[in-house]
Coordinates of C-alpha atoms and ligand atoms in Angstrom, one line a residue:
X1 CA -12.5 67.2 204.3
X2 CA -12.8 63.6 205.6
X3 CA -13.0 60.9 203.0
X4 CA -13.9 57.2 203.5
X5 CA -12.3 55.1 200.8
X6 CA -13.8 51.5 200.8
X7 CA -11.6 49.0 199.0
X8 CA -8.7 51.4 199.4
X9 CA -6.1 48.7 199.7
X10 CA -6.7 47.5 196.2
X11 CA -5.4 48.8 192.8
X12 CA -7.6 51.8 192.0
X13 CA -8.7 52.7 195.6
X14 CA -5.1 52.9 196.8
X15 CA -4.2 55.2 193.9
X16 CA -7.2 57.4 194.8
X17 CA -6.1 57.5 198.5
X18 CA -2.6 58.5 197.3
X19 CA -3.8 61.5 195.1
X20 CA -6.4 62.6 197.7
X21 CA -3.9 62.4 200.6
X22 CA -4.1 66.1 201.3
X23 CA -7.6 65.3 202.8
X24 CA -8.1 63.2 205.9
X25 CA -8.5 59.6 204.6
X26 CA -9.9 56.5 206.2
X27 CA -9.5 53.3 204.2
X28 CA -12.0 50.5 205.0
X29 CA -10.9 47.2 203.3
X30 CA -11.6 43.5 203.9
X31 CA -8.1 42.7 202.8
X32 CA -9.0 40.0 200.4
X33 CA -6.3 38.4 198.1
X34 CA -6.5 41.5 195.9
X35 CA -5.5 43.9 198.7
X36 CA -2.0 44.8 199.7
X37 CA -1.3 47.2 202.5
X38 CA 2.0 48.0 200.8
X39 CA -0.2 49.7 198.2
X40 CA -0.7 52.4 200.8
X41 CA 2.9 52.9 201.7
X42 CA 3.6 56.6 202.1
X43 CA -0.1 57.5 202.1
X44 CA -1.2 59.2 205.3
X45 CA -4.5 57.5 206.2
X46 CA -6.2 55.4 208.9
X47 CA -6.9 51.8 207.9
X48 CA -9.8 49.8 209.2
X49 CA -9.9 46.1 208.3
X50 CA -13.5 45.3 207.7
X51 CA -16.3 44.3 205.4
X52 CA -18.7 46.6 203.6
X53 CA -21.4 43.9 204.3
X54 CA -20.9 44.5 208.1
X55 CA -23.7 46.9 209.0
X56 CA -22.6 47.2 212.6
X57 CA -19.1 48.2 211.6
X58 CA -20.3 50.6 209.0
X59 CA -22.6 52.4 211.6
X60 CA -19.4 53.1 213.5
X61 CA -17.0 53.9 210.6
X62 CA -19.2 55.9 208.1
X63 CA -20.4 58.8 210.3
X64 CA -18.3 61.9 210.3
X65 CA -17.1 61.5 206.7
X66 CA -17.9 64.2 204.1
X67 CA -17.4 61.9 201.2
X68 CA -17.6 58.1 200.8
X69 CA -16.0 56.6 197.6
X70 CA -16.8 52.9 197.1
X71 CA -14.1 50.9 195.3
X72 CA -14.7 47.7 197.4
X73 CA -15.6 44.8 195.1
X74 CA -14.8 41.4 193.8
X75 CA -13.3 42.6 190.5
X76 CA -12.1 39.7 188.3
X77 CA -14.4 38.2 185.6
X78 CA -12.7 34.8 185.5
X79 CA -13.2 34.3 189.2
X80 CA -16.9 35.2 188.9
X81 CA -17.2 32.5 186.2
X82 CA -15.7 30.0 188.7
X83 CA -18.1 31.0 191.4
X84 CA -20.4 34.0 191.7
X85 CA -21.4 33.9 195.4
X86 CA -18.7 36.3 196.7
X87 CA -19.5 38.7 193.8
X88 CA -23.2 38.9 194.7
X89 CA -22.3 39.2 198.4
X90 CA -19.9 42.1 198.1
X91 CA -21.0 43.8 194.9
X92 CA -24.7 43.7 195.6
X93 CA -25.3 43.1 199.3
X94 CA -22.2 45.1 200.3
X95 CA -23.3 48.1 198.2
X96 CA -26.8 47.9 199.8
X97 CA -25.3 47.9 203.3
X98 CA -22.9 50.7 202.5
X99 CA -25.6 52.9 200.9
X100 CA -27.9 52.3 203.9
X101 CA -25.1 53.3 206.3
X102 CA -24.5 56.5 204.2
X103 CA -28.2 57.3 204.4
X104 CA -28.3 56.8 208.2
X105 CA -25.1 58.9 208.7
X106 CA -26.4 61.7 206.4
X107 CA -23.2 61.5 204.3
X108 CA -23.2 64.6 202.1
X109 CA -21.7 62.9 199.0
X110 CA -21.2 59.3 197.9
X111 CA -19.4 58.0 194.7
X112 CA -20.0 54.4 193.7
X113 CA -17.3 53.2 191.3
X114 CA -18.6 50.9 188.6
X115 CA -17.7 49.6 185.2
X116 CA -18.6 49.6 181.4
X117 CA -19.1 45.9 181.7
X118 CA -22.7 46.4 183.0
X119 CA -23.8 47.2 179.4
X120 CA -22.6 43.9 177.9
X121 CA -20.8 44.0 174.6
X122 CA -21.1 46.5 171.7
X123 CA -20.1 45.8 168.0
X124 CA -19.7 49.4 167.0
X125 CA -20.3 52.9 168.4
X126 CA -20.2 53.8 172.1
X127 CA -22.7 53.6 175.0
X128 CA -24.2 56.7 176.5
X129 CA -25.2 56.6 180.2
X130 CA -28.9 55.8 179.3
X131 CA -28.0 52.6 177.4
X132 CA -29.8 49.5 178.7
X133 CA -27.9 47.3 181.2
X134 CA -27.2 43.9 179.6
X135 CA -24.5 42.3 181.7
X136 CA -23.2 39.0 180.4
X137 CA -20.8 37.8 183.1
X138 CA -21.6 37.2 186.8
X139 CA -19.1 40.0 187.7
X140 CA -20.9 42.4 185.4
X141 CA -24.3 41.3 186.6
X142 CA -23.3 41.8 190.2
X143 CA -21.9 45.3 189.5
X144 CA -25.2 46.2 187.6
X145 CA -27.1 45.0 190.7
X146 CA -25.1 47.3 193.0
X147 CA -25.5 50.2 190.6
X148 CA -29.3 49.7 190.6
X149 CA -29.5 49.6 194.4
X150 CA -27.4 52.8 194.7
X151 CA -29.6 54.6 192.1
X152 CA -32.8 53.4 193.8
X153 CA -31.5 54.9 197.1
X154 CA -31.0 58.2 195.3
X155 CA -34.5 58.1 193.9
X156 CA -36.4 56.7 196.9
X157 CA -34.4 58.2 199.8
X158 CA -32.6 61.2 198.2
X159 CA -29.2 59.6 198.8
X160 CA -26.6 62.0 197.2
X161 CA -24.9 59.2 195.3
X162 CA -23.2 59.5 191.9
X163 CA -22.0 56.5 189.8
X164 CA -18.9 56.4 187.6
X165 CA -18.6 53.7 185.0
X166 CA -15.1 53.3 183.6
X167 CA -13.3 51.2 181.0
X168 CA -10.3 48.9 181.5
X169 CA -7.9 50.6 183.9
X170 CA -4.1 50.0 184.0
X171 CA -1.2 51.2 186.0
X172 CA 1.1 50.2 188.9
X173 CA -0.2 47.9 191.7
X174 CA -2.8 46.1 189.7
X175 CA -3.1 42.5 190.8
X176 CA -1.4 40.2 188.3
X177 CA -4.5 38.3 187.3
X178 CA -5.6 41.1 184.9
X179 CA -4.1 41.0 181.4
X180 CA -1.5 43.8 181.5
X181 CA 0.1 42.9 184.9
X182 CA -0.3 39.2 184.2
X183 CA 1.5 39.5 180.8
X184 CA 4.2 41.8 182.0
X185 CA 5.0 39.8 185.1
X186 CA 4.9 36.5 183.1
X187 CA 7.4 37.9 180.6
X188 CA 9.6 39.2 183.5
X189 CA 9.5 35.7 185.0
X190 CA 10.1 33.9 181.6
X191 CA 6.6 32.4 181.5
X192 CA 4.3 32.2 178.5
X193 CA 1.4 34.6 177.9
X194 CA -2.0 32.8 177.9
X195 CA -4.0 34.7 175.1
X196 CA -7.7 33.9 175.1
X197 CA -9.4 32.7 171.8
X198 CA -8.6 34.7 168.7
X199 CA -7.4 37.7 170.7
X200 CA -9.7 40.0 168.7
X201 CA -11.6 41.3 171.8
X202 CA -11.4 45.1 171.9
X203 CA -10.9 47.1 175.2
X204 CA -10.5 50.8 175.9
X205 CA -7.6 51.5 178.2
X206 CA -7.3 54.3 180.8
X207 CA -4.5 55.0 183.2
X208 CA -5.4 54.7 186.8
X209 CA -4.4 58.3 187.4
X210 CA -7.0 59.6 184.9
X211 CA -9.6 57.2 186.3
X212 CA -9.1 58.6 189.8
X213 CA -9.0 62.3 188.7
X214 CA -12.4 61.7 187.0
X215 CA -13.7 60.2 190.2
X216 CA -12.5 63.3 192.1
X217 CA -14.2 65.6 189.6
X218 CA -17.5 63.7 189.8
X219 CA -17.3 63.8 193.6
X220 CA -17.0 67.6 193.4
X221 CA -19.4 68.4 190.5
X222 CA -21.5 65.4 189.7
X223 CA -25.2 65.6 190.1
X224 CA -26.7 63.2 192.6
X225 CA -28.6 60.3 191.1
X226 CA -26.6 60.6 187.8
X227 CA -24.2 58.2 186.1
X228 CA -20.9 59.4 184.4
X229 CA -18.8 57.5 182.0
X230 CA -15.0 57.6 182.1
X231 CA -13.7 56.5 178.7
X232 CA -10.3 55.2 177.9
X233 CA -7.8 56.9 175.6
X234 CA -6.7 53.9 173.6
X235 CA -8.7 51.1 171.9
X236 CA -6.8 47.9 171.2
X237 CA -7.5 44.3 170.4
X238 CA -5.9 41.9 172.9
X239 CA -3.5 40.8 170.0
X240 CA -2.4 44.5 169.6
X241 CA -2.0 44.9 173.3
X242 CA 0.1 41.7 173.5
X243 CA 2.3 42.9 170.6
X244 CA 3.0 46.2 172.6
X245 CA 3.9 44.3 175.7
X246 CA 6.2 41.9 173.9
X247 CA 7.9 44.8 172.2
X248 CA 8.2 46.7 175.5
X249 CA 10.0 43.7 177.1
X250 CA 12.0 42.7 174.0
X251 CA 10.2 39.3 173.6
X252 CA 8.8 37.5 170.6
X253 CA 5.5 36.1 169.6
X254 CA 6.7 32.6 170.5
X255 CA 6.1 33.6 174.2
X256 CA 2.4 33.6 173.4
X257 CA 0.3 30.5 174.1
X258 CA -3.2 30.5 172.7
X259 CA -5.7 29.2 175.2
X260 CA -9.5 28.4 175.0
X261 CA -11.6 31.5 175.1
X262 CA -13.2 32.8 178.3
X263 CA -16.8 31.6 178.5
X264 CA -19.2 34.4 177.3
X265 CA -16.2 36.6 176.5
X266 CA -17.5 40.2 175.7
X267 CA -16.2 41.2 172.3
X268 CA -16.0 45.0 172.6
X269 CA -16.7 47.8 175.1
X270 CA -16.8 51.5 174.3
X271 CA -18.0 54.5 176.3
X272 CA -19.2 58.0 175.3
X273 CA -17.8 60.3 178.0
X274 CA -19.4 63.6 176.7
X275 CA -21.2 64.1 180.0
X276 CA -18.0 63.8 182.0
X277 CA -16.1 66.2 179.7
X278 CA -18.9 68.7 180.2
X279 CA -17.8 68.8 183.9
X280 CA -14.3 69.7 182.6
X281 CA -12.6 66.3 182.5
X282 CA -9.6 65.8 180.1
X283 CA -7.3 62.7 180.3
X284 CA -3.7 63.5 181.0
X285 CA -1.8 60.3 180.6
X286 CA -1.0 59.2 177.0
X287 CA -1.3 55.5 176.3
X288 CA 2.4 55.0 175.2
X289 CA 3.8 57.0 178.1
X290 CA 1.4 55.3 180.6
X291 CA 2.1 51.8 179.4
X292 CA 5.9 52.4 179.4
X293 CA 5.7 53.7 183.0
X294 CA 3.6 50.8 184.1
X295 CA 6.0 48.2 182.5
X296 CA 8.9 50.0 184.3
X297 CA 7.0 49.9 187.7
X298 CA 6.6 46.1 187.5
X299 CA 10.2 45.7 186.3
X300 CA 11.4 47.7 189.3
X301 CA 9.1 46.1 191.9
X302 CA 9.4 42.3 191.7
X303 CA 9.0 42.0 195.5
X304 CA 5.5 43.4 195.1
X305 CA 4.3 40.8 192.6
X306 CA 6.5 37.7 193.0
X307 CA 4.2 36.0 195.6
X308 CA 1.0 37.0 193.9
X309 CA -0.5 34.4 191.5
X310 CA -3.4 34.6 189.1
X311 CA -5.3 32.2 191.3
X312 CA -4.7 34.2 194.5
Ligands
NAD401 P1 -9.2 45.3 193.2 O1 -9.7 43.9 193.1 O2 -7.8 45.6 193.0 O3 -9.5 45.9 194.7 C1 -10.7 45.7 195.3 C2 -10.5 46.0 196.8 O4 -11.8 45.8 197.5 C3 -9.5 45.0 197.5 O5 -8.6 45.8 198.3 C4 -10.4 44.1 198.4 O6 -9.7 43.7 199.5 C5 -11.5 45.0 198.7 N1 -12.8 44.3 199.0 C6 -13.3 43.2 198.4 N2 -14.4 42.8 199.0 C7 -14.6 43.7 200.1 C8 -15.6 43.8 201.1 N3 -16.6 42.9 201.2 N4 -15.5 44.8 202.0 C9 -14.4 45.7 202.0 N5 -13.4 45.6 201.0 C10 -13.5 44.6 200.1 O7 -10.2 46.1 192.3 P2 -9.9 47.4 191.4 O8 -9.4 47.1 190.1 O9 -9.1 48.4 192.2 O10 -11.3 48.0 191.2 C11 -11.9 48.9 192.1 C12 -13.3 49.2 191.6 O11 -13.3 49.8 190.3 C13 -14.3 48.0 191.6 O12 -15.5 48.3 192.0 C14 -14.3 47.6 190.1 O13 -15.5 47.0 189.7 C15 -14.2 49.0 189.5 N6 -13.6 49.0 188.1 C16 -12.4 48.5 187.9 C17 -11.8 48.5 186.6 C18 -10.5 47.9 186.3 O14 -10.1 47.8 185.1 N7 -9.7 47.4 187.3 C19 -12.5 49.2 185.6 C20 -13.7 49.8 185.9 C21 -14.2 49.7 187.2

């Protein structure tokens, strides 16, 4: 099987390419600040440097693939608050161009990777796939826009596209602007941890390996035009997460610096993944084990992160 992995030089896309490496993989990536070709070290694949907004390039690259999995995105909420233009460009227009190219090429299956953030914030309970989209950050709004374009192509043109919406993903090779790699690398470098607001925001955490296995399952068994949730296996406030990371690295709470809250900071996300479990999905990586392995990876690989900064 030939698989096109867009955004495959980033955090989750490169892990997907690694676990799917028995297939023939092409990675298409614009190589933004968030990409690192070292993420693909040891992965047998062809790499094309290019933009999912480039229709001409897509018309040459997409044909001949049996599966296209779209990870390409601007992915950091804080950057979308600073400026949303790149987010709308890649996450909406790029998705439109990629879906069009898949339609033209007659791609048999497409998976578009999305996020729980499209639903906004939920005080209690969990969202099902038919919950209304109420994005609150420019990042989430742009992802919701891309999702709607993909779903419209499924309805209007019969594009065999399936959408996954996942919770907060962690693991090796995540750019150190997101909370877990930022806090771990700050502690390793002797820097303080900037904790937003009261730290009471709740997130569901999933290891990148479970996220990618869910995507593989949905690629095999998901029904075109449908959305599937990929829920995390641990729910923690950011204070609880910070305490775990301090303990893992033998540091004290005096390494924490409270900073002004993120604008419009969503309080809680939670997904109901009954539909995915009906396809046979079960998470494999326990939170404690996954977090310990992740902390170890950043500890052992300073050359990967030392020149990467939260501001790119
Ligand atoms: P990432 O920022 O690490 O990687 C994104 C990749 O996309 C980078 O390699 C970048 O160079 C590439 N890219 C950006 N714009 C591009 C363009 N115009 N054309 C081609 N390539 C482009 O992101 P990630 O954390 O690996 O996330 C991958 C996907 O999963 C995103 O769609 C994101 O919305 C979604 N997601 C992420 C999480 C999470 O916690 N990280 C959770 C749920 C969903």
